[in-house]
Amino acid sequence: MNPYIETTKPRYDLLDGLRGVAAVLVIWYHFFEGFATSPVDQMMNHGYLAVDFFFVLSGFVIGYAYDGRWKNGGMTPGRFMLRRLIRLHPMVILSVVFGAVAYLIQGSVKWDGTPVPFTSLLLALALGLCLIPLLPGVDCEVRGNGEMFPLNGPSWSLFFEYIGSILYAFILHRLSTKALKAVVGISGIALAVAACTNLSGAYHIGFGWSMADWGWIGGFLRLSFSFSAGLLMTRTFRPRKIRGAFWICTALICAMLACPYVGGDEPSVLNALYDSVCTLLVFPAIVYIGACGVTTDSFSTHTCEFLGKLSYPVYIVHYPVMYLFYAWVWAGGRTFAEVWPVCLLLFAGIITLAWCAMKFYDEPVRRWLSARLLRK
């Protein structure tokens, strides 16, 4: 997930708003995930592509905020990574604690009902706090379904976000535009090949959340292309006035993520082609359109600002709630038609929880850390 980047430069308000739109759609994607029996019948089928959109946004905004600082000696790799840690990690810590609490409420058992020792949960908590991924099958992989981070599954994208930040700090910002184009081209081809050769097992690019098989390599390819493409766009960006950019981009994001599985009732290479087109072409185009637009009134400006600030907290804290929701749905064999009012209540609760986490924990902690560690 791409966080709100702190910078003294003017903000791309529309991009903040679009990040929030995508984060809200991820919540509903995960609600629907509780009723899917396969990747083919998942409602809001392509919600996993939000991660690729987030990576493009992250590369674009980080390049915009920091590229100029390296040239005049105002930024170092260590100082950049310290900023990223301050921005990202307080909410990582809180989300893993939420995940541990949710796991205890569920009864400390794997999804198949196998009891888990408390020591395994403590080890999973400690590793999650440090954002250290787990291999499937180890004792502290407490849910038993192969997640890198079993107490808060979406942390996998933050793991890759850190990798992207490290690569930017030490390598990517030093590359010439020509070399960066080569990185984008090679990683884009590799990502499309991975999707079309069925690396995921369902002809999509929704891989990266597990260390099993080649999934983590697929996750790295997703980061490599999208993050580098965002950086490249910053360097070559030539804005042109586009009216209604926010609504155009919002409609495109909703359409791309809500699209049903492409190719019928069985896994199809057509779906891999759809994912590739979205990631390689549509999402960079959406970021470009969004960066070309401006908010024209106080209401739209504040709306985009609110959505942007909430996007990271919403994304990182919502999944522990989903674990409890899934356990309740599966235990009773409930259908979406039966529980949609509960989904609406939980959705409002997640937004409220994210806002409280941002207002009373994340922002104060980041201010405190910044005042003590970034004074110079």
GROMACS .gro file of C-alpha atoms in nm, residues 7 9-19 60-61 64 234 237 239 287 290-295 304:
model
   26
    7THR     CA    1   0.680   1.691   0.133
    9LYS     CA    2   0.612   2.076  -0.241
   10PRO     CA    3   0.254   2.142  -0.355
   11ARG     CA    4   0.044   1.830  -0.325
   12TYR     CA    5  -0.131   1.634  -0.596
   13ASP     CA    6  -0.466   1.647  -0.417
   14LEU     CA    7  -0.643   1.430  -0.674
   15LEU     CA    8  -0.389   1.151  -0.636
   16ASP     CA    9  -0.450   1.153  -0.261
   17GLY     CA   10  -0.821   1.118  -0.325
   18LEU     CA   11  -0.774   0.837  -0.575
   19ARG     CA   12  -0.558   0.647  -0.327
   60PHE     CA   13   0.528   0.876  -0.877
   61VAL     CA   14   0.485   1.062  -0.548
   64TYR     CA   15   0.818   1.391  -0.709
  234THR     CA   16   0.776   1.177  -1.250
  237PHE     CA   17   0.575   1.424  -1.666
  239PRO     CA   18   0.097   1.806  -1.751
  287VAL     CA   19  -0.203   0.838  -1.242
  290GLY     CA   20  -0.503   1.238  -1.189
  291ALA     CA   21  -0.179   1.436  -1.177
  292CYS     CA   22  -0.307   1.661  -1.456
  293GLY     CA   23  -0.628   1.744  -1.272
  294VAL     CA   24  -0.688   1.995  -0.996
  295THR     CA   25  -0.958   2.038  -0.737
  304CYS     CA   26  -0.950   1.434  -0.152
   0.00000   0.00000   0.00000
